[in-house]
Every structure is written in structure tokens, then in C-alpha cells.
């Protein structure tokens, strides 16, 4: 039997704090490991986790199969992690471009 029952998902979707807490506790460890495997910075990883859980709990009504909650949440986390990684890479690129331009101005 799945630990993510339709009843638990329904309660969480309706704002039941006990159900939300239960879903959070059932998934946190695995989701944290997934994010940390892709993001080394602890603060960034925790921000991603927070954003992902908020999005997941706000979007619970869109979940078709309660037994897929864990996988669905991981997909949200991975998408958020990739977005943040791309933003970090782009910001680093801009920083080095500005640095390079200041060191080697074109005349």
C-alpha cells in the first residue's frame, strides 16, 4: 500500500496542516538528498527545497495519482534546481565578462 494515499493528498490539498506535515516528513530526506546531489551550497539547496514544497503544496490539486507524489515532488525539485543552476552559471558568465572587459578594454 502506498504511503501517499488519496485521502492524505486530499487533506493536504484542502490545507490540513497535519497532512501537509506528514507529506513533508515522508519525503524530506529523499528530496534533500536529490537536491544536494546537484547543488553543493547548503543555503541554495534549502531555498530550492522551500520553493519546491511551496509549489507542490499549492499545486496538489493537479496531482492525478497520489501514489506518485514522491516522484512528482522530485520532478519539481529537479526542475527548480536546473533553473537555479542555469541562473548561477549565467551570473558567473556575466561576472567574468565584466571582469575581462575591465582588465582588457577594447580600444
Short mmCIF file of N, CA and C in Angstrom, two decimals:
data_model
loop_
_atom_site.label_atom_id
_atom_site.label_comp_id
_atom_site.label_asym_id
_atom_site.label_seq_id
_atom_site.Cartn_x
_atom_site.Cartn_y
_atom_site.Cartn_z
N UNK A 1 0.84 -1.20 0.00
CA UNK A 1 0.00 0.00 0.00
C UNK A 1 0.87 1.24 0.00
N UNK A 2 0.50 2.21 -0.79
CA UNK A 2 1.25 3.45 -0.90
C UNK A 2 1.10 4.29 0.37
N UNK A 3 2.20 4.93 0.78
CA UNK A 3 2.10 5.81 1.93
C UNK A 3 1.43 7.13 1.55
N UNK A 4 1.36 7.41 0.24
CA UNK A 4 0.71 8.62 -0.24
C UNK A 4 -0.71 8.26 -0.67
N UNK A 5 -1.61 8.24 0.26
CA UNK A 5 -2.98 7.85 -0.04
C UNK A 5 -3.76 9.03 -0.62
N UNK A 6 -4.82 8.71 -1.32
CA UNK A 6 -5.69 9.75 -1.88
C UNK A 6 -6.24 10.63 -0.76
N UNK A 7 -6.57 10.01 0.35
CA UNK A 7 -7.12 10.77 1.48
C UNK A 7 -6.08 11.75 2.04
N UNK A 8 -4.84 11.31 2.18
CA UNK A 8 -3.79 12.19 2.70
C UNK A 8 -3.56 13.36 1.74
N UNK A 9 -3.49 13.08 0.45
CA UNK A 9 -3.31 14.13 -0.54
C UNK A 9 -4.50 15.09 -0.54
N UNK A 10 -5.71 14.55 -0.46
CA UNK A 10 -6.91 15.40 -0.43
C UNK A 10 -6.89 16.33 0.78
N UNK A 11 -6.53 15.78 1.94
CA UNK A 11 -6.47 16.61 3.16
C UNK A 11 -5.42 17.70 3.02
N UNK A 12 -4.26 17.34 2.52
CA UNK A 12 -3.19 18.33 2.35
C UNK A 12 -3.62 19.40 1.35
N UNK A 13 -4.27 19.00 0.27
CA UNK A 13 -4.73 19.96 -0.74
C UNK A 13 -5.75 20.94 -0.18
N UNK A 14 -6.52 20.47 0.84
CA UNK A 14 -7.51 21.35 1.44
C UNK A 14 -6.93 22.19 2.59
N UNK A 15 -5.61 22.07 2.81
CA UNK A 15 -4.95 22.90 3.81
C UNK A 15 -4.77 22.28 5.18
N UNK A 16 -5.06 20.99 5.34
CA UNK A 16 -4.89 20.30 6.61
C UNK A 16 -3.40 20.26 6.99
N UNK A 17 -3.03 20.99 8.03
CA UNK A 17 -1.62 21.12 8.40
C UNK A 17 -1.00 19.79 8.84
N UNK A 18 -1.78 18.93 9.47
CA UNK A 18 -1.24 17.62 9.85
C UNK A 18 -0.89 16.79 8.62
N UNK A 19 -1.74 16.84 7.59
CA UNK A 19 -1.48 16.10 6.36
C UNK A 19 -0.27 16.68 5.62
N UNK A 20 -0.17 18.00 5.59
CA UNK A 20 0.98 18.65 4.96
C UNK A 20 2.27 18.25 5.67
N UNK A 21 2.22 18.28 6.99
CA UNK A 21 3.40 17.89 7.79
C UNK A 21 3.77 16.44 7.52
N UNK A 22 2.78 15.57 7.45
CA UNK A 22 3.06 14.15 7.19
C UNK A 22 3.71 13.96 5.82
N UNK A 23 3.19 14.62 4.79
CA UNK A 23 3.79 14.52 3.45
C UNK A 23 5.22 15.05 3.47
N UNK A 24 5.43 16.15 4.16
CA UNK A 24 6.76 16.75 4.26
C UNK A 24 7.73 15.76 4.93
N UNK A 25 7.31 15.19 6.04
CA UNK A 25 8.18 14.26 6.78
C UNK A 25 8.45 12.98 5.99
N UNK A 26 7.48 12.53 5.21
CA UNK A 26 7.66 11.32 4.40
C UNK A 26 8.65 11.52 3.26
N UNK A 27 8.81 12.75 2.81
CA UNK A 27 9.60 13.00 1.59
C UNK A 27 10.89 13.77 1.81
N UNK A 28 11.02 14.49 2.91
CA UNK A 28 12.12 15.44 3.06
C UNK A 28 13.50 14.82 2.84
N UNK A 29 13.78 13.72 3.46
CA UNK A 29 15.11 13.12 3.38
C UNK A 29 15.51 12.81 1.94
N UNK A 30 14.63 12.15 1.20
CA UNK A 30 14.94 11.80 -0.18
C UNK A 30 15.07 13.03 -1.07
N UNK A 31 14.18 13.99 -0.88
CA UNK A 31 14.21 15.19 -1.71
C UNK A 31 15.46 16.00 -1.40
N UNK A 32 15.82 16.11 -0.13
CA UNK A 32 17.03 16.84 0.25
C UNK A 32 18.26 16.20 -0.41
N UNK A 33 18.36 14.88 -0.37
CA UNK A 33 19.50 14.19 -0.98
C UNK A 33 19.55 14.45 -2.48
N UNK A 34 18.39 14.46 -3.13
CA UNK A 34 18.35 14.73 -4.56
C UNK A 34 18.88 16.12 -4.88
N UNK A 35 18.40 17.10 -4.15
CA UNK A 35 18.84 18.49 -4.39
C UNK A 35 20.32 18.65 -4.06
N UNK A 36 20.76 18.09 -2.95
CA UNK A 36 22.18 18.23 -2.55
C UNK A 36 23.12 17.52 -3.52
N UNK A 37 22.62 16.52 -4.23
CA UNK A 37 23.47 15.85 -5.22
C UNK A 37 23.72 16.75 -6.42
N UNK A 38 22.89 17.78 -6.58
CA UNK A 38 23.03 18.68 -7.72
C UNK A 38 23.51 20.07 -7.33
N UNK A 39 23.33 20.45 -6.07
CA UNK A 39 23.70 21.79 -5.59
C UNK A 39 24.54 21.64 -4.33
N UNK A 40 25.76 22.13 -4.37
CA UNK A 40 26.66 21.98 -3.22
C UNK A 40 26.36 22.98 -2.11
N UNK A 41 25.96 24.17 -2.48
CA UNK A 41 25.73 25.22 -1.49
C UNK A 41 24.50 24.90 -0.64
N UNK A 42 24.69 24.79 0.65
CA UNK A 42 23.62 24.42 1.58
C UNK A 42 22.47 25.43 1.56
N UNK A 43 22.80 26.69 1.59
CA UNK A 43 21.77 27.74 1.61
C UNK A 43 20.91 27.69 0.35
N UNK A 44 21.55 27.53 -0.79
CA UNK A 44 20.82 27.44 -2.05
C UNK A 44 19.95 26.18 -2.08
N UNK A 45 20.49 25.07 -1.60
CA UNK A 45 19.73 23.82 -1.56
C UNK A 45 18.48 23.97 -0.69
N UNK A 46 18.62 24.61 0.45
CA UNK A 46 17.47 24.80 1.34
C UNK A 46 16.44 25.75 0.72
N UNK A 47 16.91 26.77 0.00
CA UNK A 47 15.98 27.66 -0.71
C UNK A 47 15.18 26.89 -1.76
N UNK A 48 15.88 26.02 -2.49
CA UNK A 48 15.21 25.21 -3.51
C UNK A 48 14.18 24.30 -2.87
N UNK A 49 14.54 23.68 -1.76
CA UNK A 49 13.60 22.80 -1.06
C UNK A 49 12.35 23.58 -0.64
N UNK A 50 12.56 24.73 -0.05
CA UNK A 50 11.43 25.54 0.40
C UNK A 50 10.53 25.92 -0.77
N UNK A 51 11.12 26.42 -1.84
CA UNK A 51 10.33 26.81 -3.02
C UNK A 51 9.59 25.61 -3.61
N UNK A 52 10.25 24.47 -3.63
CA UNK A 52 9.65 23.27 -4.21
C UNK A 52 8.46 22.79 -3.40
N UNK A 53 8.60 22.77 -2.08
CA UNK A 53 7.49 22.34 -1.24
C UNK A 53 6.32 23.31 -1.34
N UNK A 54 6.60 24.60 -1.36
CA UNK A 54 5.52 25.58 -1.50
C UNK A 54 4.77 25.33 -2.81
N UNK A 55 5.53 25.19 -3.90
CA UNK A 55 4.90 24.94 -5.21
C UNK A 55 4.10 23.64 -5.19
N UNK A 56 4.67 22.60 -4.62
CA UNK A 56 3.99 21.30 -4.58
C UNK A 56 2.68 21.38 -3.80
N UNK A 57 2.73 22.00 -2.62
CA UNK A 57 1.52 22.05 -1.80
C UNK A 57 0.46 22.96 -2.42
N UNK A 58 0.89 23.99 -3.13
CA UNK A 58 -0.07 24.86 -3.81
C UNK A 58 -0.68 24.18 -5.03
N UNK A 59 0.02 23.19 -5.58
CA UNK A 59 -0.42 22.54 -6.82
C UNK A 59 -0.96 21.13 -6.61
N UNK A 60 -1.21 20.74 -5.38
CA UNK A 60 -1.65 19.37 -5.09
C UNK A 60 -2.89 18.95 -5.86
N UNK A 61 -3.76 19.87 -6.14
CA UNK A 61 -4.99 19.53 -6.86
C UNK A 61 -4.70 19.02 -8.27
N UNK A 62 -3.51 19.33 -8.79
CA UNK A 62 -3.12 18.90 -10.14
C UNK A 62 -2.55 17.49 -10.16
N UNK A 63 -2.27 16.92 -9.00
CA UNK A 63 -1.68 15.59 -8.91
C UNK A 63 -2.75 14.54 -9.22
N UNK A 64 -2.53 13.78 -10.29
CA UNK A 64 -3.52 12.78 -10.71
C UNK A 64 -3.49 11.51 -9.87
N UNK A 65 -2.30 11.04 -9.51
CA UNK A 65 -2.15 9.77 -8.80
C UNK A 65 -1.42 9.99 -7.48
N UNK A 66 -2.11 9.88 -6.35
CA UNK A 66 -1.48 10.11 -5.05
C UNK A 66 -0.22 9.26 -4.82
N UNK A 67 -0.21 8.04 -5.35
CA UNK A 67 0.95 7.17 -5.14
C UNK A 67 2.20 7.72 -5.83
N UNK A 68 2.03 8.68 -6.74
CA UNK A 68 3.16 9.27 -7.45
C UNK A 68 3.64 10.58 -6.82
N UNK A 69 3.14 10.92 -5.63
CA UNK A 69 3.50 12.19 -5.00
C UNK A 69 5.01 12.36 -4.87
N UNK A 70 5.71 11.33 -4.39
CA UNK A 70 7.16 11.44 -4.20
C UNK A 70 7.90 11.73 -5.49
N UNK A 71 7.57 11.00 -6.54
CA UNK A 71 8.21 11.22 -7.84
C UNK A 71 7.84 12.59 -8.40
N UNK A 72 6.60 12.98 -8.23
CA UNK A 72 6.12 14.29 -8.70
C UNK A 72 6.88 15.41 -8.01
N UNK A 73 7.06 15.29 -6.70
CA UNK A 73 7.79 16.29 -5.94
C UNK A 73 9.25 16.35 -6.38
N UNK A 74 9.86 15.20 -6.63
CA UNK A 74 11.25 15.18 -7.11
C UNK A 74 11.38 15.87 -8.46
N UNK A 75 10.39 15.70 -9.33
CA UNK A 75 10.43 16.38 -10.63
C UNK A 75 10.39 17.90 -10.43
N UNK A 76 9.57 18.36 -9.50
CA UNK A 76 9.50 19.80 -9.20
C UNK A 76 10.87 20.27 -8.70
N UNK A 77 11.48 19.50 -7.78
CA UNK A 77 12.79 19.86 -7.23
C UNK A 77 13.86 19.91 -8.31
N UNK A 78 13.87 18.90 -9.16
CA UNK A 78 14.90 18.84 -10.21
C UNK A 78 14.75 20.01 -11.18
N UNK A 79 13.51 20.34 -11.53
CA UNK A 79 13.29 21.46 -12.44
C UNK A 79 13.75 22.77 -11.80
N UNK A 80 13.41 22.97 -10.53
CA UNK A 80 13.83 24.17 -9.81
C UNK A 80 15.35 24.22 -9.69
N UNK A 81 15.97 23.08 -9.41
CA UNK A 81 17.43 23.01 -9.27
C UNK A 81 18.11 23.36 -10.60
N UNK A 82 17.59 22.83 -11.69
CA UNK A 82 18.17 23.14 -13.00
C UNK A 82 18.04 24.62 -13.32
N UNK A 83 16.89 25.19 -13.00
CA UNK A 83 16.68 26.62 -13.24
C UNK A 83 17.67 27.45 -12.45
N UNK A 84 17.84 27.13 -11.18
CA UNK A 84 18.79 27.86 -10.33
C UNK A 84 20.21 27.66 -10.84
N UNK A 85 20.56 26.45 -11.23
CA UNK A 85 21.92 26.18 -11.75
C UNK A 85 22.20 27.01 -12.99
N UNK A 86 21.23 27.11 -13.88
CA UNK A 86 21.40 27.92 -15.08
C UNK A 86 21.55 29.40 -14.73
N UNK A 87 20.78 29.86 -13.75
CA UNK A 87 20.89 31.26 -13.33
C UNK A 87 22.26 31.54 -12.74
N UNK A 88 22.77 30.62 -11.92
CA UNK A 88 24.10 30.78 -11.32
C UNK A 88 25.17 30.79 -12.41
N UNK A 89 25.07 29.86 -13.36
CA UNK A 89 26.05 29.79 -14.45
C UNK A 89 26.02 31.07 -15.28
N UNK A 90 24.84 31.57 -15.58
CA UNK A 90 24.72 32.81 -16.35
C UNK A 90 25.31 33.99 -15.59
N UNK A 91 25.02 34.07 -14.29
CA UNK A 91 25.58 35.16 -13.47
C UNK A 91 27.10 35.09 -13.41
N UNK A 92 27.64 33.88 -13.31
CA UNK A 92 29.10 33.72 -13.33
C UNK A 92 29.67 34.16 -14.66
N UNK A 93 29.00 33.79 -15.74
CA UNK A 93 29.44 34.21 -17.07
C UNK A 93 29.47 35.74 -17.16
N UNK A 94 28.40 36.39 -16.70
CA UNK A 94 28.36 37.85 -16.73
C UNK A 94 29.47 38.46 -15.88
N UNK A 95 29.71 37.88 -14.72
CA UNK A 95 30.75 38.40 -13.83
C UNK A 95 32.12 38.33 -14.49
N UNK A 96 32.42 37.20 -15.12
CA UNK A 96 33.71 37.06 -15.79
C UNK A 96 33.81 37.93 -17.04
N UNK A 97 32.69 38.13 -17.72
CA UNK A 97 32.69 39.01 -18.88
C UNK A 97 33.01 40.44 -18.47
N UNK A 98 32.39 40.89 -17.40
CA UNK A 98 32.65 42.24 -16.89
C UNK A 98 34.09 42.35 -16.41
N UNK A 99 34.56 41.35 -15.69
CA UNK A 99 35.94 41.36 -15.21
C UNK A 99 36.92 41.40 -16.38
N UNK A 100 36.71 40.56 -17.36
CA UNK A 100 37.57 40.50 -18.53
C UNK A 100 37.57 41.85 -19.25
N UNK A 101 36.38 42.43 -19.40
CA UNK A 101 36.27 43.72 -20.09
C UNK A 101 37.00 44.83 -19.34
N UNK A 102 36.99 44.75 -18.02
CA UNK A 102 37.69 45.79 -17.26
C UNK A 102 39.20 45.57 -17.30
N UNK A 103 39.65 44.34 -17.41
CA UNK A 103 41.08 44.08 -17.48
C UNK A 103 41.65 44.32 -18.87
N UNK A 104 40.85 44.06 -19.88
CA UNK A 104 41.30 44.19 -21.27
C UNK A 104 40.31 45.03 -22.07
N UNK A 105 40.27 46.33 -21.80
CA UNK A 105 39.33 47.19 -22.53
C UNK A 105 39.66 47.24 -24.02
N UNK A 106 38.64 47.23 -24.79
CA UNK A 106 38.84 47.34 -26.25
C UNK A 106 38.93 48.82 -26.63
N UNK A 107 39.85 49.08 -27.47
CA UNK A 107 40.01 50.47 -27.90
C UNK A 107 39.62 50.66 -29.32
#
